[in-house]
Amino acid sequence: MPAFVPAVPARRPAALARGPLPALAAALLLFPLSAGPALAADGDGGKAKEPKPPARMSEIGGERLGRPGTQAPAGPGVPALPEKLTARSWIVADAESGDVLAAHNAHWKLPPASTLKMLFADTLLPKFDKNAEHKVLRAQLEGMGAGSSAVGVKENLTYTVRDLWLGVFLRSGNDAVRVLAHRNGGIEKTVQEMQARAQELNALDTTVVSPDGYDAPRQVSSAYDLTLIARSGLQNADFREYCSTVSADFPGTWVKDKKTKKKKRETYAIQNTDRLLTGDYDLPAYQGVAGVKNGYTSKAGWTFTGVAQRGERVLLVTVMNPSSKEHNAVYKETAKLFDWGFKAAGKAEPVGTLVPPRGAEPTAAAGTGEAGGSEGARAEDPARAGVAARQTPGGSGGVGTVLGLMGALLVVLAGAGLLVHRRWPLPEQAARSGPEGPEGPEGPEKTPVAPEAARGSRTPWKPARLWRLWRPERPGKPRGAEPSREPGKPPEPRG
């Protein structure tokens, strides 16, 4: 028997029982009983309650980073944090020393959206020769989530690995991700390798389910982890190049030339969706920024990790899911945090540190050991190891090769006539005699490329050190920069 039995006249008020609309009156009396629980589930004014971070989170990088809420330094000369920061989680860190200058729910596990593609790239980039060609099969494009962002990869067409990586970084193309994942042996294998790589980096808040960042049950990361991942990826020259590219020409279909009757391949322009890099109608390009990756899904909201330099200071900022409805809110809040970080650096006592990868000895000299390698002392307690690394001179496992992230360059790349406009790091020492090889009057000396089967070695993890910077003349607004077509509408719907 149901708990509710309709039409019980004896229980109605006498006045209502004799009125002309007894049924309506009964319904009005019963309405609060049915509607009450639904209203109670909402916040004040009918708005959904904002989720709260866990009371305790991971303490990797320092005890304060495990606390909920804002962790910021105080003291003489330390500027106040920016107002109207609405992100659920954010972090500001020095890319060289690893010092975390301030953070808000740094270890809160949240959906990462396409920022997870940084881990995808950090895992797979060392494996493939960027000039190798790959013919796309239909099966390699199947299984993308509804509404996935795509660069326009087509079946039965051939692309270089470089083309596909540009599609990943500039257009956040899930189609390019899936093709590269299949080249690596499949989606499942790639996910497993990404998870293993996260463990090597001590990015222990991260659980990988899809390689492209598309919403999936249990797929999470944190502002802290995404910053670790970006810091690792930026030690790879190709990673730096791709994430700082503003615009490029992407291969299209083959067509027959009307005059010559010969077939030629068309190209079309693609532009980076990172608005701090390109600028927008309500947002100027950020001075000194050079990537790294943005993302958006309906579940994750907007997410972004960026790197920028002023003088000899290089900062990393990650912002996850601002609640503000303002157009470009994730970039505007990131810009505020960059501004604060550059003012606070050198004055603020760190609230934590970015730990080095497992197997990277904190006090090792540059060029010894590899990021994530098996040699060297493995940190049993990443939180303690991170603090010890910060306190040891030269022991942060910093990003020496990332310095020089100044200005914008218009570069004509040899081969395939690919026109690329990018902002990317080019330290003077690295350009002349650094790990990328010597450079002569005709440009960087070309070195033989190892077969893909023999590739996979990573750039050795380097301790913090300053480079003399090569500072090009800064051009004006990047060519090809275009405003969002519809204010407030995300350019990449998923992943």
Tab-separated table of C-alpha atoms in Angstrom, residues 1-453:
chain	number	residue	atom	x	y	z
A	1	MET	CA	0.000	0.000	0.000
A	2	PRO	CA	1.347	3.478	-0.805
A	3	ALA	CA	2.012	5.751	2.111
A	4	PHE	CA	-0.251	8.448	0.646
A	5	VAL	CA	-4.004	7.750	0.575
A	6	PRO	CA	-5.921	10.449	-1.348
A	7	ALA	CA	-9.274	11.961	-0.400
A	8	VAL	CA	-9.611	11.630	3.354
A	9	PRO	CA	-12.303	14.271	4.062
A	10	ALA	CA	-12.235	13.831	7.833
A	11	ARG	CA	-8.609	15.116	7.912
A	12	ARG	CA	-9.271	18.325	5.955
A	13	PRO	CA	-10.147	21.626	7.668
A	14	ALA	CA	-13.947	22.027	7.805
A	15	ALA	CA	-13.955	25.291	5.857
A	16	LEU	CA	-12.018	23.742	3.011
A	17	ALA	CA	-14.161	20.604	2.969
A	18	ARG	CA	-17.279	22.731	2.308
A	19	GLY	CA	-15.524	24.965	-0.286
A	20	PRO	CA	-15.908	24.671	-4.049
A	21	LEU	CA	-12.337	23.409	-4.676
A	22	PRO	CA	-11.569	20.730	-2.107
A	23	ALA	CA	-9.178	18.850	-4.385
A	24	LEU	CA	-7.100	21.937	-5.111
A	25	ALA	CA	-6.975	22.865	-1.437
A	26	ALA	CA	-5.748	19.398	-0.543
A	27	ALA	CA	-3.060	19.634	-3.193
A	28	LEU	CA	-1.893	22.984	-1.843
A	29	LEU	CA	-1.704	21.564	1.672
A	30	LEU	CA	0.308	18.584	0.504
A	31	PHE	CA	2.674	20.588	-1.764
A	32	PRO	CA	5.205	21.539	0.940
A	33	LEU	CA	5.443	17.885	1.961
A	34	SER	CA	6.599	16.841	-1.499
A	35	ALA	CA	8.562	19.960	-2.417
A	36	GLY	CA	10.405	20.398	0.886
A	37	PRO	CA	13.197	17.859	0.393
A	38	ALA	CA	14.026	19.199	-3.100
A	39	LEU	CA	14.363	22.740	-1.790
A	40	ALA	CA	16.458	21.553	1.112
A	41	ALA	CA	18.951	20.036	-1.337
A	42	ASP	CA	19.720	23.465	-2.803
A	43	GLY	CA	21.625	26.326	-1.304
A	44	ASP	CA	20.217	29.682	-0.311
A	45	GLY	CA	18.119	31.235	-3.028
A	46	GLY	CA	17.794	27.942	-4.874
A	47	LYS	CA	21.478	27.942	-5.934
A	48	ALA	CA	23.416	24.708	-5.851
A	49	LYS	CA	25.890	24.444	-3.007
A	50	GLU	CA	29.536	24.807	-3.935
A	51	PRO	CA	31.525	21.642	-3.190
A	52	LYS	CA	34.039	21.847	-0.392
A	53	PRO	CA	37.598	20.491	-0.428
A	54	PRO	CA	38.513	17.600	1.866
A	55	ALA	CA	39.502	18.526	5.399
A	56	ARG	CA	42.918	17.007	4.812
A	57	MET	CA	44.692	16.436	1.510
A	58	SER	CA	48.073	15.168	0.370
A	59	GLU	CA	51.067	16.793	2.045
A	60	ILE	CA	53.473	16.181	-0.815
A	61	GLY	CA	55.497	19.353	-1.106
A	62	GLY	CA	54.809	20.457	2.442
A	63	GLU	CA	52.288	20.233	5.272
A	64	ARG	CA	50.623	23.566	4.459
A	65	LEU	CA	49.750	22.369	0.970
A	66	GLY	CA	47.597	19.662	2.540
A	67	ARG	CA	45.358	22.182	4.269
A	68	PRO	CA	42.102	23.399	2.728
A	69	GLY	CA	41.785	27.064	1.878
A	70	THR	CA	44.356	29.673	0.943
A	71	GLN	CA	47.962	29.276	2.038
A	72	ALA	CA	49.830	32.522	1.547
A	73	PRO	CA	52.839	34.211	3.152
A	74	ALA	CA	52.643	37.312	5.275
A	75	GLY	CA	55.269	39.777	6.277
A	76	PRO	CA	56.907	43.101	5.472
A	77	GLY	CA	56.923	43.862	1.771
A	78	VAL	CA	54.750	40.883	0.794
A	79	PRO	CA	51.900	42.110	-1.425
A	80	ALA	CA	48.327	41.154	-0.665
A	81	LEU	CA	46.769	38.444	-2.797
A	82	PRO	CA	44.529	39.592	-5.654
A	83	GLU	CA	40.849	40.090	-4.931
A	84	LYS	CA	37.993	38.162	-6.526
A	85	LEU	CA	39.795	34.859	-7.038
A	86	THR	CA	36.973	32.363	-7.586
A	87	ALA	CA	38.842	29.212	-8.649
A	88	ARG	CA	38.308	26.066	-6.616
A	89	SER	CA	42.040	25.453	-6.679
A	90	TRP	CA	45.167	27.363	-7.740
A	91	ILE	CA	48.898	27.488	-7.181
A	92	VAL	CA	51.772	29.907	-7.871
A	93	ALA	CA	55.271	28.420	-8.000
A	94	ASP	CA	58.795	29.380	-9.022
A	95	ALA	CA	59.708	27.148	-11.975
A	96	GLU	CA	63.415	27.135	-11.111
A	97	SER	CA	63.614	26.721	-7.358
A	98	GLY	CA	60.319	24.881	-7.027
A	99	ASP	CA	59.188	27.223	-4.253
A	100	VAL	CA	55.402	27.383	-3.946
A	101	LEU	CA	54.723	31.048	-3.262
A	102	ALA	CA	51.014	30.647	-2.526
A	103	ALA	CA	48.262	28.110	-3.065
A	104	HIS	CA	44.561	27.493	-2.608
A	105	ASN	CA	43.438	23.871	-2.135
A	106	ALA	CA	46.574	22.799	-3.992
A	107	HIS	CA	45.944	19.054	-3.642
A	108	TRP	CA	42.184	19.045	-4.221
A	109	LYS	CA	41.471	16.240	-6.693
A	110	LEU	CA	39.387	17.738	-9.508
A	111	PRO	CA	38.614	16.879	-13.149
A	112	PRO	CA	41.516	18.267	-15.218
A	113	ALA	CA	39.944	18.516	-18.721
A	114	SER	CA	42.518	19.045	-21.490
A	115	THR	CA	45.302	20.106	-19.133
A	116	LEU	CA	45.804	16.340	-18.782
A	117	LYS	CA	47.211	16.454	-22.331
A	118	MET	CA	50.406	17.832	-20.741
A	119	LEU	CA	50.903	14.436	-19.103
A	120	PHE	CA	50.058	12.733	-22.412
A	121	ALA	CA	52.769	14.771	-24.130
A	122	ASP	CA	55.324	14.372	-21.348
A	123	THR	CA	54.812	10.601	-21.571
A	124	LEU	CA	54.860	10.122	-25.348
A	125	LEU	CA	56.955	12.948	-26.818
A	126	PRO	CA	60.330	11.245	-26.232
A	127	LYS	CA	59.119	8.119	-28.054
A	128	PHE	CA	58.482	9.357	-31.576
A	129	ASP	CA	60.543	10.984	-34.285
A	130	LYS	CA	58.627	14.187	-35.006
A	131	ASN	CA	59.400	13.915	-38.732
A	132	ALA	CA	57.997	10.382	-39.016
A	133	GLU	CA	54.828	10.024	-41.093
A	134	HIS	CA	51.674	8.265	-39.959
A	135	LYS	CA	48.732	7.185	-42.104
A	136	VAL	CA	45.494	7.444	-40.154
A	137	LEU	CA	43.084	4.518	-40.093
A	138	ARG	CA	39.378	4.794	-39.349
A	139	ALA	CA	39.678	2.682	-36.193
A	140	GLN	CA	42.144	5.186	-34.745
A	141	LEU	CA	39.508	7.920	-34.770
A	142	GLU	CA	36.721	5.869	-33.243
A	143	GLY	CA	35.617	6.185	-29.645
A	144	MET	CA	35.947	9.966	-29.192
A	145	GLY	CA	33.450	11.390	-26.715
A	146	ALA	CA	30.499	13.415	-27.906
A	147	GLY	CA	31.402	17.048	-28.501
A	148	SER	CA	35.138	16.399	-28.357
A	149	SER	CA	37.439	19.170	-29.509
A	150	ALA	CA	39.186	18.191	-32.751
A	151	VAL	CA	41.789	19.581	-35.134
A	152	GLY	CA	40.354	17.833	-38.187
A	153	VAL	CA	42.452	14.686	-38.643
A	154	LYS	CA	41.020	12.576	-41.491
A	155	GLU	CA	41.198	8.845	-42.103
A	156	ASN	CA	43.381	7.549	-44.943
A	157	LEU	CA	45.477	10.732	-44.894
A	158	THR	CA	49.113	10.915	-43.815
A	159	TYR	CA	50.450	13.345	-41.206
A	160	THR	CA	53.821	13.842	-39.616
A	161	VAL	CA	54.085	13.272	-35.891
A	162	ARG	CA	54.864	16.971	-35.633
A	163	ASP	CA	51.564	17.832	-37.329
A	164	LEU	CA	49.691	15.716	-34.804
A	165	TRP	CA	51.431	17.309	-31.816
A	166	LEU	CA	50.572	20.766	-33.104
A	167	GLY	CA	46.963	19.591	-33.300
A	168	VAL	CA	47.155	18.425	-29.688
A	169	PHE	CA	48.636	21.615	-28.277
A	170	LEU	CA	47.010	24.304	-30.413
A	171	ARG	CA	43.489	22.959	-30.948
A	172	SER	CA	43.397	20.468	-28.092
A	173	GLY	CA	42.479	17.881	-30.705
A	174	ASN	CA	41.212	14.662	-29.201
A	175	ASP	CA	41.420	13.160	-32.698
A	176	ALA	CA	45.175	13.817	-32.784
A	177	VAL	CA	45.523	12.390	-29.272
A	178	ARG	CA	43.830	9.141	-30.267
A	179	VAL	CA	45.987	8.736	-33.374
A	180	LEU	CA	49.187	9.232	-31.364
A	181	ALA	CA	47.901	6.879	-28.666
A	182	HIS	CA	47.307	4.175	-31.294
A	183	ARG	CA	50.794	4.772	-32.650
A	184	ASN	CA	51.964	4.069	-29.114
A	185	GLY	CA	50.173	0.729	-29.007
A	186	GLY	CA	46.608	1.691	-28.115
A	187	ILE	CA	44.497	3.720	-25.699
A	188	GLU	CA	44.751	1.292	-22.787
A	189	LYS	CA	48.543	1.012	-23.037
A	190	THR	CA	48.884	4.777	-23.257
A	191	VAL	CA	46.682	5.340	-20.196
A	192	GLN	CA	48.787	2.865	-18.216
A	193	GLU	CA	51.994	4.602	-19.242
A	194	MET	CA	50.574	8.012	-18.372
A	195	GLN	CA	49.608	6.738	-14.930
A	196	ALA	CA	53.087	5.317	-14.433
A	197	ARG	CA	54.605	8.609	-15.510
A	198	ALA	CA	52.443	10.491	-13.019
A	199	GLN	CA	53.757	8.213	-10.283
A	200	GLU	CA	57.343	8.905	-11.370
A	201	LEU	CA	56.710	12.628	-11.125
A	202	ASN	CA	55.143	12.245	-7.648
A	203	ALA	CA	51.886	13.528	-9.129
A	204	LEU	CA	49.979	11.208	-6.838
A	205	ASP	CA	46.664	13.085	-6.934
A	206	THR	CA	46.317	12.134	-10.609
A	207	THR	CA	44.233	9.227	-11.892
A	208	VAL	CA	44.213	8.758	-15.663
A	209	VAL	CA	41.210	7.184	-17.407
A	210	SER	CA	41.270	8.854	-20.838
A	211	PRO	CA	44.448	10.141	-22.506
A	212	ASP	CA	42.793	13.330	-23.793
A	213	GLY	CA	41.248	14.582	-20.537
A	214	TYR	CA	37.664	13.975	-21.648
A	215	ASP	CA	35.384	13.627	-18.616
A	216	ALA	CA	35.463	10.109	-17.228
A	217	PRO	CA	34.538	8.602	-13.858
A	218	ARG	CA	37.400	8.792	-11.332
A	219	GLN	CA	39.625	10.848	-13.661
A	220	VAL	CA	41.161	13.586	-11.515
A	221	SER	CA	44.274	15.634	-10.976
A	222	SER	CA	45.158	18.678	-8.875
A	223	ALA	CA	46.668	22.112	-9.318
A	224	TYR	CA	49.812	20.826	-7.648
A	225	ASP	CA	50.102	17.795	-9.932
A	226	LEU	CA	49.427	19.741	-13.117
A	227	THR	CA	52.187	22.158	-12.143
A	228	LEU	CA	54.611	19.273	-11.567
A	229	ILE	CA	53.663	17.821	-14.951
A	230	ALA	CA	54.114	21.133	-16.772
A	231	ARG	CA	57.474	21.648	-15.098
A	232	SER	CA	58.622	18.251	-16.310
A	233	GLY	CA	57.279	18.689	-19.828
A	234	LEU	CA	58.941	22.078	-20.253
A	235	GLN	CA	62.356	20.437	-20.019
A	236	ASN	CA	61.667	18.922	-23.446
A	237	ALA	CA	62.493	21.280	-26.343
A	238	ASP	CA	59.664	19.956	-28.517
A	239	PHE	CA	57.166	20.360	-25.680
A	240	ARG	CA	58.285	23.975	-25.244
A	241	GLU	CA	57.963	24.627	-28.948
A	242	TYR	CA	54.484	23.147	-29.333
A	243	CYS	CA	52.932	24.696	-26.239
A	244	SER	CA	54.209	28.160	-27.168
A	245	THR	CA	53.108	28.071	-30.811
A	246	VAL	CA	50.476	30.708	-31.502
A	247	SER	CA	49.372	29.622	-34.975
A	248	ALA	CA	50.325	27.153	-37.690
A	249	ASP	CA	49.156	25.675	-40.988
A	250	PHE	CA	47.641	22.203	-40.643
A	251	PRO	CA	47.502	19.678	-43.520
A	252	GLY	CA	44.099	19.268	-45.160
A	253	THR	CA	42.901	17.164	-48.093
A	254	TRP	CA	44.450	16.566	-51.491
A	255	VAL	CA	43.000	18.507	-54.438
A	256	LYS	CA	43.823	18.735	-58.133
A	257	ASP	CA	45.315	22.004	-59.287
A	258	LYS	CA	43.170	23.434	-62.083
A	259	LYS	CA	46.167	24.796	-63.982
A	260	THR	CA	48.812	22.104	-63.560
A	261	LYS	CA	46.368	19.206	-63.178
A	262	LYS	CA	48.651	17.931	-60.425
A	263	LYS	CA	47.453	17.046	-56.966
A	264	LYS	CA	48.491	19.234	-54.076
A	265	ARG	CA	47.625	19.165	-50.417
A	266	GLU	CA	45.689	22.064	-49.021
A	267	THR	CA	46.370	23.503	-45.570
A	268	TYR	CA	44.302	25.531	-43.169
A	269	ALA	CA	45.252	27.779	-40.287
A	270	ILE	CA	44.930	26.638	-36.702
A	271	GLN	CA	45.372	28.914	-33.709
A	272	ASN	CA	46.193	28.206	-30.105
A	273	THR	CA	43.164	28.421	-27.821
A	274	ASP	CA	45.346	29.710	-24.938
A	275	ARG	CA	44.078	33.297	-24.593
A	276	LEU	CA	47.023	34.452	-22.481
A	277	LEU	CA	49.207	33.530	-25.445
A	278	THR	CA	47.030	34.935	-28.248
A	279	GLY	CA	44.998	37.611	-26.498
A	280	ASP	CA	41.275	38.205	-26.996
A	281	TYR	CA	38.940	41.157	-27.452
A	282	ASP	CA	38.698	41.621	-23.664
A	283	LEU	CA	42.130	40.304	-22.725
A	284	PRO	CA	45.610	41.347	-23.919
A	285	ALA	CA	48.260	38.704	-24.468
A	286	TYR	CA	50.218	38.367	-21.232
A	287	GLN	CA	53.737	39.819	-21.350
A	288	GLY	CA	56.329	37.035	-21.161
A	289	VAL	CA	53.907	34.087	-21.308
A	290	ALA	CA	54.924	30.935	-23.231
A	291	GLY	CA	52.144	28.302	-22.865
A	292	VAL	CA	51.353	25.788	-21.407
A	293	LYS	CA	47.838	24.206	-21.735
A	294	ASN	CA	44.198	25.050	-21.193
A	295	GLY	CA	41.073	22.912	-20.969
A	296	TYR	CA	37.322	22.925	-20.588
A	297	THR	CA	34.580	20.394	-20.012
A	298	SER	CA	31.139	20.768	-18.488
A	299	LYS	CA	32.288	18.792	-15.448
A	300	ALA	CA	35.753	20.288	-14.991
A	301	GLY	CA	34.901	23.855	-15.907
A	302	TRP	CA	37.830	25.902	-17.172
A	303	THR	CA	41.339	24.737	-16.249
A	304	PHE	CA	44.704	26.227	-17.164
A	305	THR	CA	48.417	25.912	-16.460
A	306	GLY	CA	50.691	28.696	-17.691
A	307	VAL	CA	54.365	29.656	-17.569
A	308	ALA	CA	55.711	33.200	-17.835
A	309	GLN	CA	58.943	35.109	-17.262
A	310	ARG	CA	59.912	38.587	-16.120
A	311	GLY	CA	63.589	39.337	-15.927
A	312	GLU	CA	65.241	36.202	-14.640
A	313	ARG	CA	62.167	34.990	-12.767
A	314	VAL	CA	60.052	32.192	-14.260
A	315	LEU	CA	56.718	31.317	-12.660
A	316	LEU	CA	54.200	28.528	-13.130
A	317	VAL	CA	50.531	29.131	-12.321
A	318	THR	CA	47.681	26.616	-12.404
A	319	VAL	CA	44.025	27.623	-11.994
A	320	MET	CA	41.149	25.134	-11.834
A	321	ASN	CA	37.445	25.813	-12.289
A	322	PRO	CA	36.711	29.460	-11.471
A	323	SER	CA	33.090	30.006	-10.463
A	324	SER	CA	33.069	33.474	-12.032
A	325	LYS	CA	30.874	33.766	-15.110
A	326	GLU	CA	33.063	36.521	-16.539
A	327	HIS	CA	34.366	35.856	-20.045
A	328	ASN	CA	37.937	34.471	-19.975
A	329	ALA	CA	37.785	34.238	-16.182
A	330	VAL	CA	40.369	31.452	-15.969
A	331	TYR	CA	42.906	33.551	-17.868
A	332	LYS	CA	42.134	36.750	-16.004
A	333	GLU	CA	42.602	35.038	-12.649
A	334	THR	CA	45.816	33.437	-13.905
A	335	ALA	CA	47.112	36.850	-14.995
A	336	LYS	CA	46.332	38.278	-11.545
A	337	LEU	CA	48.279	35.465	-9.902
A	338	PHE	CA	51.225	35.936	-12.260
A	339	ASP	CA	51.288	39.647	-11.416
A	340	TRP	CA	51.180	38.863	-7.703
A	341	GLY	CA	53.840	36.174	-7.995
A	342	PHE	CA	56.331	38.409	-9.763
A	343	LYS	CA	55.845	41.080	-7.082
A	344	ALA	CA	56.063	38.591	-4.209
A	345	ALA	CA	58.996	36.520	-5.468
A	346	GLY	CA	62.064	37.093	-3.319
A	347	LYS	CA	59.971	38.622	-0.544
A	348	ALA	CA	57.540	35.846	0.322
A	349	GLU	CA	58.466	32.866	2.456
A	350	PRO	CA	57.446	29.740	0.472
A	351	VAL	CA	54.474	27.767	1.723
A	352	GLY	CA	55.706	24.565	0.076
A	353	THR	CA	57.762	23.196	-2.790
A	354	LEU	CA	57.450	21.334	-6.082
A	355	VAL	CA	59.123	17.987	-5.443
A	356	PRO	CA	61.521	16.456	-7.985
A	357	PRO	CA	60.667	13.176	-9.737
A	358	ARG	CA	61.340	9.879	-8.061
A	359	GLY	CA	64.881	8.729	-8.685
A	360	ALA	CA	66.174	12.262	-9.246
A	361	GLU	CA	68.762	13.003	-6.583
A	362	PRO	CA	68.065	16.477	-5.171
A	363	THR	CA	71.770	17.347	-4.924
A	364	ALA	CA	72.871	15.799	-8.222
A	365	ALA	CA	74.806	17.961	-10.660
A	366	ALA	CA	73.273	18.942	-13.956
A	367	GLY	CA	73.202	16.152	-16.485
A	368	THR	CA	73.376	13.286	-13.975
A	369	GLY	CA	70.462	10.928	-13.890
A	370	GLU	CA	67.193	11.256	-15.759
A	371	ALA	CA	63.827	12.562	-14.789
A	372	GLY	CA	61.874	9.642	-13.516
A	373	GLY	CA	64.839	7.286	-13.902
A	374	SER	CA	65.541	4.339	-11.667
A	375	GLU	CA	68.957	5.455	-10.504
A	376	GLY	CA	69.605	7.625	-7.523
A	377	ALA	CA	67.897	7.912	-4.182
A	378	ARG	CA	64.156	7.385	-4.330
A	379	ALA	CA	62.206	9.636	-2.058
A	380	GLU	CA	60.234	7.476	0.338
A	381	ASP	CA	58.426	10.511	1.759
A	382	PRO	CA	57.815	12.995	-1.061
A	383	ALA	CA	56.649	15.680	1.351
A	384	ARG	CA	59.874	15.543	3.343
A	385	ALA	CA	61.988	15.079	0.243
A	386	GLY	CA	60.439	18.188	-1.297
A	387	VAL	CA	61.202	20.328	1.732
A	388	ALA	CA	64.740	18.975	1.880
A	389	ALA	CA	65.219	19.727	-1.818
A	390	ARG	CA	64.094	23.331	-1.317
A	391	GLN	CA	66.486	23.787	1.573
A	392	THR	CA	69.465	22.309	-0.294
A	393	PRO	CA	71.283	24.731	-2.629
A	394	GLY	CA	70.816	23.607	-6.219
A	395	GLY	CA	68.592	20.795	-5.071
A	396	SER	CA	65.181	21.581	-6.465
A	397	GLY	CA	65.303	19.682	-9.705
A	398	GLY	CA	64.367	22.960	-11.410
A	399	VAL	CA	63.779	23.881	-15.002
A	400	GLY	CA	66.966	25.463	-16.256
A	401	THR	CA	66.067	24.819	-19.863
A	402	VAL	CA	62.789	26.682	-19.472
A	403	LEU	CA	64.349	30.112	-18.952
A	404	GLY	CA	64.233	32.717	-21.664
A	405	LEU	CA	60.462	32.629	-22.158
A	406	MET	CA	60.450	36.191	-23.475
A	407	GLY	CA	58.815	37.775	-26.449
A	408	ALA	CA	57.233	36.511	-29.632
A	409	LEU	CA	58.946	35.039	-32.687
A	410	LEU	CA	57.783	34.557	-36.255
A	411	VAL	CA	59.501	31.400	-37.427
A	412	VAL	CA	59.539	29.786	-40.831
A	413	LEU	CA	60.225	26.108	-40.249
A	414	ALA	CA	62.166	24.151	-42.814
A	415	GLY	CA	60.328	21.293	-44.432
A	416	ALA	CA	56.683	21.163	-45.521
A	417	GLY	CA	56.599	24.951	-45.762
A	418	LEU	CA	54.976	25.096	-42.308
A	419	LEU	CA	54.522	28.647	-41.078
A	420	VAL	CA	54.522	28.834	-37.305
A	421	HIS	CA	54.141	31.871	-35.076
A	422	ARG	CA	55.263	31.083	-31.577
A	423	ARG	CA	56.617	32.367	-28.316
A	424	TRP	CA	59.100	29.954	-26.934
A	425	PRO	CA	62.160	29.772	-24.690
A	426	LEU	CA	65.534	30.246	-26.302
A	427	PRO	CA	68.253	30.751	-23.664
A	428	GLU	CA	71.499	32.076	-25.085
A	429	GLN	CA	73.579	29.263	-23.649
A	430	ALA	CA	71.137	26.603	-24.790
A	431	ALA	CA	71.072	28.074	-28.293
A	432	ARG	CA	74.865	28.145	-28.587
A	433	SER	CA	76.138	25.175	-26.651
A	434	GLY	CA	73.355	23.803	-24.520
A	435	PRO	CA	71.696	20.397	-24.496
A	436	GLU	CA	69.933	21.080	-27.828
A	437	GLY	CA	73.277	21.101	-29.678
A	438	PRO	CA	75.684	23.747	-31.023
A	439	GLU	CA	74.495	26.513	-33.286
A	440	GLY	CA	76.399	28.021	-36.199
A	441	PRO	CA	75.746	30.841	-38.638
A	442	GLU	CA	73.247	28.732	-40.537
A	443	GLY	CA	71.247	27.830	-37.422
A	444	PRO	CA	71.250	24.788	-35.134
A	445	GLU	CA	73.519	21.982	-36.253
A	446	LYS	CA	71.468	18.999	-37.333
A	447	THR	CA	72.195	15.761	-35.546
A	448	PRO	CA	71.166	12.276	-36.636
A	449	VAL	CA	67.743	11.228	-35.359
A	450	ALA	CA	67.563	7.848	-33.673
A	451	PRO	CA	64.961	5.350	-34.890
A	452	GLU	CA	61.732	5.402	-32.916
A	453	ALA	CA	62.479	2.023	-31.394
